[in-house]
PDB file of C-alpha atoms in Angstrom:
ATOM      1  CA  MET A   3      42.353  13.875  43.871  1.00  0.00           C
ATOM      2  CA  ILE A   4      41.015  13.137  40.481  1.00  0.00           C
ATOM      3  CA  ALA A   5      42.245   9.911  39.021  1.00  0.00           C
ATOM      4  CA  ILE A   6      42.704   9.553  35.153  1.00  0.00           C
ATOM      5  CA  ILE A   7      42.227   6.066  34.204  1.00  0.00           C
ATOM      6  CA  ASP A   8      45.276   4.856  31.780  1.00  0.00           C
ATOM      7  CA  TYR A   9      44.144   2.069  29.701  1.00  0.00           C
ATOM      8  CA  ASP A  10      46.217   2.764  26.648  1.00  0.00           C
ATOM      9  CA  ALA A  11      43.473   4.344  24.814  1.00  0.00           C
ATOM     10  CA  GLY A  12      43.118   7.840  26.043  1.00  0.00           C
ATOM     11  CA  ASN A  13      43.947  11.375  25.553  1.00  0.00           C
ATOM     12  CA  ILE A  14      45.369  11.341  28.992  1.00  0.00           C
ATOM     13  CA  LYS A  15      48.011  14.083  28.816  1.00  0.00           C
ATOM     14  CA  SER A  16      45.609  16.686  27.422  1.00  0.00           C
ATOM     15  CA  VAL A  17      43.248  15.854  30.058  1.00  0.00           C
ATOM     16  CA  GLU A  18      45.842  16.173  32.849  1.00  0.00           C
ATOM     17  CA  LYS A  19      47.231  19.129  31.718  1.00  0.00           C
ATOM     18  CA  ALA A  20      43.859  20.807  31.584  1.00  0.00           C
ATOM     19  CA  LEU A  21      43.162  19.869  35.194  1.00  0.00           C
ATOM     20  CA  HIS A  22      46.447  21.063  36.164  1.00  0.00           C
ATOM     21  CA  TYR A  23      45.789  24.477  34.806  1.00  0.00           C
ATOM     22  CA  LEU A  24      42.665  24.534  36.927  1.00  0.00           C
ATOM     23  CA  GLY A  25      44.717  23.699  39.915  1.00  0.00           C
ATOM     24  CA  GLU A  26      43.299  20.101  40.298  1.00  0.00           C
ATOM     25  CA  GLU A  27      45.488  17.433  41.922  1.00  0.00           C
ATOM     26  CA  THR A  28      45.559  14.340  39.725  1.00  0.00           C
ATOM     27  CA  THR A  29      47.108  11.112  39.266  1.00  0.00           C
ATOM     28  CA  VAL A  30      47.246   8.861  35.971  1.00  0.00           C
ATOM     29  CA  THR A  31      46.764   5.259  36.839  1.00  0.00           C
ATOM     30  CA  ARG A  32      45.224   1.835  36.182  1.00  0.00           C
ATOM     31  CA  ASP A  33      45.803   0.669  39.825  1.00  0.00           C
ATOM     32  CA  PRO A  34      42.315  -0.400  41.331  1.00  0.00           C
ATOM     33  CA  GLN A  35      43.069   0.882  44.948  1.00  0.00           C
ATOM     34  CA  THR A  36      44.044   4.184  43.780  1.00  0.00           C
ATOM     35  CA  LEU A  37      40.946   4.466  41.510  1.00  0.00           C
ATOM     36  CA  LEU A  38      38.466   3.306  44.157  1.00  0.00           C
ATOM     37  CA  ASN A  39      40.124   5.841  46.616  1.00  0.00           C
ATOM     38  CA  ALA A  40      39.927   8.761  44.284  1.00  0.00           C
ATOM     39  CA  ASP A  41      37.656  11.734  44.929  1.00  0.00           C
ATOM     40  CA  LYS A  42      36.541  11.733  41.228  1.00  0.00           C
ATOM     41  CA  VAL A  43      37.513   9.524  38.172  1.00  0.00           C
ATOM     42  CA  ILE A  44      37.925  10.373  34.553  1.00  0.00           C
ATOM     43  CA  LEU A  45      37.704   7.788  31.555  1.00  0.00           C
ATOM     44  CA  PRO A  46      39.102   9.563  28.525  1.00  0.00           C
ATOM     45  CA  GLY A  47      39.333   7.854  25.203  1.00  0.00           C
ATOM     46  CA  VAL A  48      40.214   8.088  21.483  1.00  0.00           C
ATOM     47  CA  GLY A  49      40.318   5.261  19.049  1.00  0.00           C
ATOM     48  CA  SER A  50      38.567   1.876  18.654  1.00  0.00           C
ATOM     49  CA  PHE A  51      35.641   0.716  20.975  1.00  0.00           C
ATOM     50  CA  GLY A  52      36.606  -2.973  20.663  1.00  0.00           C
ATOM     51  CA  GLN A  53      40.414  -2.360  21.373  1.00  0.00           C
ATOM     52  CA  ALA A  54      39.600   0.013  24.332  1.00  0.00           C
ATOM     53  CA  MET A  55      36.963  -2.588  25.852  1.00  0.00           C
ATOM     54  CA  GLU A  56      39.770  -5.181  25.478  1.00  0.00           C
ATOM     55  CA  ASN A  57      42.274  -3.004  27.321  1.00  0.00           C
ATOM     56  CA  LEU A  58      39.873  -2.380  30.116  1.00  0.00           C
ATOM     57  CA  HIS A  59      39.189  -6.125  30.445  1.00  0.00           C
ATOM     58  CA  THR A  60      42.726  -6.930  30.161  1.00  0.00           C
ATOM     59  CA  TYR A  61      43.595  -4.572  32.963  1.00  0.00           C
ATOM     60  CA  GLY A  62      40.787  -5.872  35.056  1.00  0.00           C
ATOM     61  CA  LEU A  63      39.163  -2.336  35.147  1.00  0.00           C
ATOM     62  CA  VAL A  64      35.661  -3.075  34.125  1.00  0.00           C
ATOM     63  CA  PRO A  65      34.596  -4.269  37.546  1.00  0.00           C
ATOM     64  CA  VAL A  66      36.617  -1.512  39.249  1.00  0.00           C
ATOM     65  CA  ILE A  67      34.735   1.145  37.064  1.00  0.00           C
ATOM     66  CA  HIS A  68      31.285  -0.637  38.214  1.00  0.00           C
ATOM     67  CA  GLU A  69      32.419  -0.383  41.851  1.00  0.00           C
ATOM     68  CA  ILE A  70      33.263   3.372  41.380  1.00  0.00           C
ATOM     69  CA  VAL A  71      29.946   4.090  40.115  1.00  0.00           C
ATOM     70  CA  GLU A  72      28.091   2.007  42.557  1.00  0.00           C
ATOM     71  CA  LYS A  73      29.869   3.998  45.413  1.00  0.00           C
ATOM     72  CA  LYS A  74      28.784   7.311  43.910  1.00  0.00           C
ATOM     73  CA  THR A  75      32.077   8.517  43.162  1.00  0.00           C
ATOM     74  CA  PRO A  76      31.649  11.450  40.566  1.00  0.00           C
ATOM     75  CA  PHE A  77      32.596   9.864  37.384  1.00  0.00           C
ATOM     76  CA  LEU A  78      33.444  11.516  33.709  1.00  0.00           C
ATOM     77  CA  GLY A  79      33.444   9.733  30.519  1.00  0.00           C
ATOM     78  CA  ILE A  80      35.101  11.828  27.545  1.00  0.00           C
ATOM     79  CA  CYS A  81      34.773  10.756  23.821  1.00  0.00           C
ATOM     80  CA  LEU A  82      35.400   7.213  23.632  1.00  0.00           C
ATOM     81  CA  GLY A  83      34.862   7.135  27.422  1.00  0.00           C
ATOM     82  CA  LEU A  84      31.368   8.077  26.936  1.00  0.00           C
ATOM     83  CA  GLN A  85      30.691   5.305  24.399  1.00  0.00           C
ATOM     84  CA  LEU A  86      32.259   2.612  26.680  1.00  0.00           C
ATOM     85  CA  LEU A  87      29.600   3.455  29.252  1.00  0.00           C
ATOM     86  CA  PHE A  88      26.955   2.108  26.911  1.00  0.00           C
ATOM     87  CA  GLU A  89      26.172  -1.116  24.979  1.00  0.00           C
ATOM     88  CA  SER A  90      26.365   0.341  21.406  1.00  0.00           C
ATOM     89  CA  SER A  91      26.729   3.597  19.365  1.00  0.00           C
ATOM     90  CA  GLU A  92      25.988   4.122  15.482  1.00  0.00           C
ATOM     91  CA  GLU A  93      28.186   5.456  12.918  1.00  0.00           C
ATOM     92  CA  THR A  94      27.276   8.984  11.802  1.00  0.00           C
ATOM     93  CA  PRO A  95      25.287   8.350   8.448  1.00  0.00           C
ATOM     94  CA  GLY A  96      25.777  10.026   5.312  1.00  0.00           C
ATOM     95  CA  VAL A  97      28.490  12.318   6.326  1.00  0.00           C
ATOM     96  CA  LYS A  98      32.319  12.716   6.268  1.00  0.00           C
ATOM     97  CA  ILE A  99      33.770  10.842   9.219  1.00  0.00           C
ATOM     98  CA  PRO A 100      35.319  11.175  11.321  1.00  0.00           C
ATOM     99  CA  HIS A 101      33.417  14.121  12.521  1.00  0.00           C
ATOM    100  CA  MET A 102      36.316  16.479  13.406  1.00  0.00           C
ATOM    101  CA  GLY A 103      35.728  20.133  14.279  1.00  0.00           C
ATOM    102  CA  TRP A 104      33.769  22.548  16.388  1.00  0.00           C
ATOM    103  CA  ASN A 105      30.050  22.253  16.807  1.00  0.00           C
ATOM    104  CA  SER A 106      27.457  24.163  19.218  1.00  0.00           C
ATOM    105  CA  LEU A 107      25.738  22.580  21.939  1.00  0.00           C
ATOM    106  CA  HIS A 108      22.016  22.705  22.759  1.00  0.00           C
ATOM    107  CA  PHE A 109      21.246  22.354  26.432  1.00  0.00           C
ATOM    108  CA  GLN A 110      18.545  20.251  27.902  1.00  0.00           C
ATOM    109  CA  ASN A 111      17.438  18.837  31.414  1.00  0.00           C
ATOM    110  CA  ASN A 112      19.630  21.122  33.471  1.00  0.00           C
ATOM    111  CA  GLY A 113      23.182  19.476  33.119  1.00  0.00           C
ATOM    112  CA  ARG A 114      25.354  20.156  36.083  1.00  0.00           C
ATOM    113  CA  LEU A 115      28.585  20.216  33.628  1.00  0.00           C
ATOM    114  CA  PHE A 116      26.978  23.226  31.692  1.00  0.00           C
ATOM    115  CA  GLN A 117      26.255  25.769  34.630  1.00  0.00           C
ATOM    116  CA  GLY A 118      27.471  29.036  33.704  1.00  0.00           C
ATOM    117  CA  ILE A 119      27.999  28.307  30.113  1.00  0.00           C
ATOM    118  CA  PRO A 120      25.952  30.018  27.367  1.00  0.00           C
ATOM    119  CA  GLU A 121      23.672  28.078  25.128  1.00  0.00           C
ATOM    120  CA  GLN A 122      25.214  27.385  21.684  1.00  0.00           C
ATOM    121  CA  THR A 123      28.688  27.167  22.958  1.00  0.00           C
ATOM    122  CA  TYR A 124      31.030  25.693  20.482  1.00  0.00           C
ATOM    123  CA  VAL A 125      33.025  22.572  21.709  1.00  0.00           C
ATOM    124  CA  TYR A 126      35.552  20.338  19.896  1.00  0.00           C
ATOM    125  CA  PHE A 127      34.431  16.923  18.551  1.00  0.00           C
ATOM    126  CA  VAL A 128      36.533  13.906  16.867  1.00  0.00           C
ATOM    127  CA  HIS A 129      34.560  10.891  16.597  1.00  0.00           C
ATOM    128  CA  SER A 130      32.966   8.473  14.064  1.00  0.00           C
ATOM    129  CA  TYR A 131      30.286   7.054  16.141  1.00  0.00           C
ATOM    130  CA  TYR A 132      27.716   8.646  18.292  1.00  0.00           C
ATOM    131  CA  LEU A 133      25.308   7.889  20.953  1.00  0.00           C
ATOM    132  CA  GLN A 134      21.387   7.950  20.832  1.00  0.00           C
ATOM    133  CA  ALA A 135      20.391   7.328  24.709  1.00  0.00           C
ATOM    134  CA  GLU A 136      17.352   5.441  25.236  1.00  0.00           C
ATOM    135  CA  GLU A 137      16.522   7.614  28.310  1.00  0.00           C
ATOM    136  CA  PRO A 138      15.844  11.136  26.938  1.00  0.00           C
ATOM    137  CA  GLU A 139      15.998  12.597  30.578  1.00  0.00           C
ATOM    138  CA  ILE A 140      19.755  11.777  30.937  1.00  0.00           C
ATOM    139  CA  VAL A 141      20.635  13.802  27.817  1.00  0.00           C
ATOM    140  CA  LYS A 142      22.011  17.269  28.790  1.00  0.00           C
ATOM    141  CA  ALA A 143      23.459  18.428  25.624  1.00  0.00           C
ATOM    142  CA  THR A 144      22.942  17.709  21.982  1.00  0.00           C
ATOM    143  CA  THR A 145      24.511  18.987  18.641  1.00  0.00           C
ATOM    144  CA  GLU A 146      23.789  18.464  14.933  1.00  0.00           C
ATOM    145  CA  TYR A 147      26.073  16.682  12.407  1.00  0.00           C
ATOM    146  CA  SER A 148      23.718  15.343   9.718  1.00  0.00           C
ATOM    147  CA  THR A 149      21.561  14.014  12.857  1.00  0.00           C
ATOM    148  CA  CYS A 150      21.016  14.950  16.313  1.00  0.00           C
ATOM    149  CA  ILE A 151      23.844  13.589  18.532  1.00  0.00           C
ATOM    150  CA  HIS A 152      23.516  13.294  22.140  1.00  0.00           C
ATOM    151  CA  ALA A 153      26.625  15.154  23.232  1.00  0.00           C
ATOM    152  CA  SER A 154      26.541  14.790  26.797  1.00  0.00           C
ATOM    153  CA  VAL A 155      24.547  12.534  29.250  1.00  0.00           C
ATOM    154  CA  GLU A 156      24.321  12.479  33.061  1.00  0.00           C
ATOM    155  CA  LYS A 157      22.917  10.318  35.552  1.00  0.00           C
ATOM    156  CA  ASP A 158      23.435  10.634  39.224  1.00  0.00           C
ATOM    157  CA  ASN A 159      27.298  10.593  39.742  1.00  0.00           C
ATOM    158  CA  VAL A 160      27.947   9.668  36.157  1.00  0.00           C
ATOM    159  CA  PHE A 161      28.554  12.245  33.584  1.00  0.00           C
ATOM    160  CA  ALA A 162      29.955  11.778  29.893  1.00  0.00           C
ATOM    161  CA  CYS A 163      30.418  13.917  26.795  1.00  0.00           C
ATOM    162  CA  GLN A 164      31.103  13.061  23.269  1.00  0.00           C
ATOM    163  CA  PHE A 165      33.194  16.038  22.797  1.00  0.00           C
ATOM    164  CA  HIS A 166      36.675  16.923  24.238  1.00  0.00           C
ATOM    165  CA  PRO A 167      36.274  19.483  26.990  1.00  0.00           C
ATOM    166  CA  GLU A 168      40.101  19.514  27.497  1.00  0.00           C
ATOM    167  CA  LYS A 169      40.491  20.628  23.852  1.00  0.00           C
ATOM    168  CA  SER A 170      37.402  23.023  23.915  1.00  0.00           C
ATOM    169  CA  SER A 171      39.132  26.385  24.992  1.00  0.00           C
ATOM    170  CA  LYS A 172      37.667  28.384  27.956  1.00  0.00           C
ATOM    171  CA  TRP A 173      34.350  26.738  27.909  1.00  0.00           C
ATOM    172  CA  GLY A 174      35.835  23.370  27.906  1.00  0.00           C
ATOM    173  CA  LEU A 175      37.732  24.285  31.015  1.00  0.00           C
ATOM    174  CA  LYS A 176      34.576  25.482  32.559  1.00  0.00           C
ATOM    175  CA  ILE A 177      32.925  22.062  32.050  1.00  0.00           C
ATOM    176  CA  LEU A 178      35.989  20.480  33.551  1.00  0.00           C
ATOM    177  CA  GLU A 179      35.828  22.908  36.441  1.00  0.00           C
ATOM    178  CA  ASN A 180      32.056  22.121  36.964  1.00  0.00           C
ATOM    179  CA  PHE A 181      32.812  18.455  37.017  1.00  0.00           C
ATOM    180  CA  ALA A 182      35.755  19.126  39.653  1.00  0.00           C
ATOM    181  CA  THR A 183      33.038  20.612  42.106  1.00  0.00           C
ATOM    182  CA  VAL A 184      30.708  17.753  41.958  1.00  0.00           C
ATOM    183  CA  GLY A 185      30.345  16.054  45.521  1.00  0.00           C
ATOM    184  CA  LYS A 186      29.554  12.517  46.251  1.00  0.00           C
ATOM    185  CA  ASP A 187      25.935  13.882  47.207  1.00  0.00           C
ATOM    186  CA  GLY A 188      25.581  14.644  43.225  1.00  0.00           C
ATOM    187  CA  ASN A 189      25.409  18.345  43.986  1.00  0.00           C
ATOM    188  CA  THR A 190      27.964  20.931  42.670  1.00  0.00           C
ATOM    189  CA  GLU A 191      29.541  23.025  45.578  1.00  0.00           C
ATOM    190  CA  LYS A 192      27.724  25.955  44.321  1.00  0.00           C
ATOM    191  CA  GLU A 193      24.253  23.857  44.779  1.00  0.00           C
ATOM    192  CA  GLY A 194      25.289  22.455  48.128  1.00  0.00           C
ATOM    193  CA  LYS A 195      25.745  25.877  49.554  1.00  0.00           C
TER     194      LYS A 195
END
């Protein structure tokens, strides 16, 4: 079962519908025990970093997320959900914001979310801030929008993407499907066989 964290700042219904389309069992919750017992967890997000972080603290979810990550449960942050995993992000310089629309991905470092997906696949972005990760090896996809944006990162059981796979057509569904096949050992079912 995939748990989708409800903290009043997420694009929850779109993520839930995409996963149901793929045949995945889901639950939308902020209950700590349900989140800790889930096979996988998704933190979607839209809106303000500050308000979202306040909501996560109000609902007591920050230590729960740390525990989920520590126990190696596969975890996916989407859009604001990516930014909430880091200490800071930057506003996209010198261009119209928010950045809304389709941009192509450039893959690097063998990201497990992108197995079976062609280079320069277009995905849907809606954001004003962007990530520049300090560890280049965790960056799995980039895109260009006035600057190089780290569009997806991955480390151990933690995955995150700046774009919205749930709104990115068939390739976005493939990204969610790839996440749904990640086991606690960090390998996808295809790798584990």
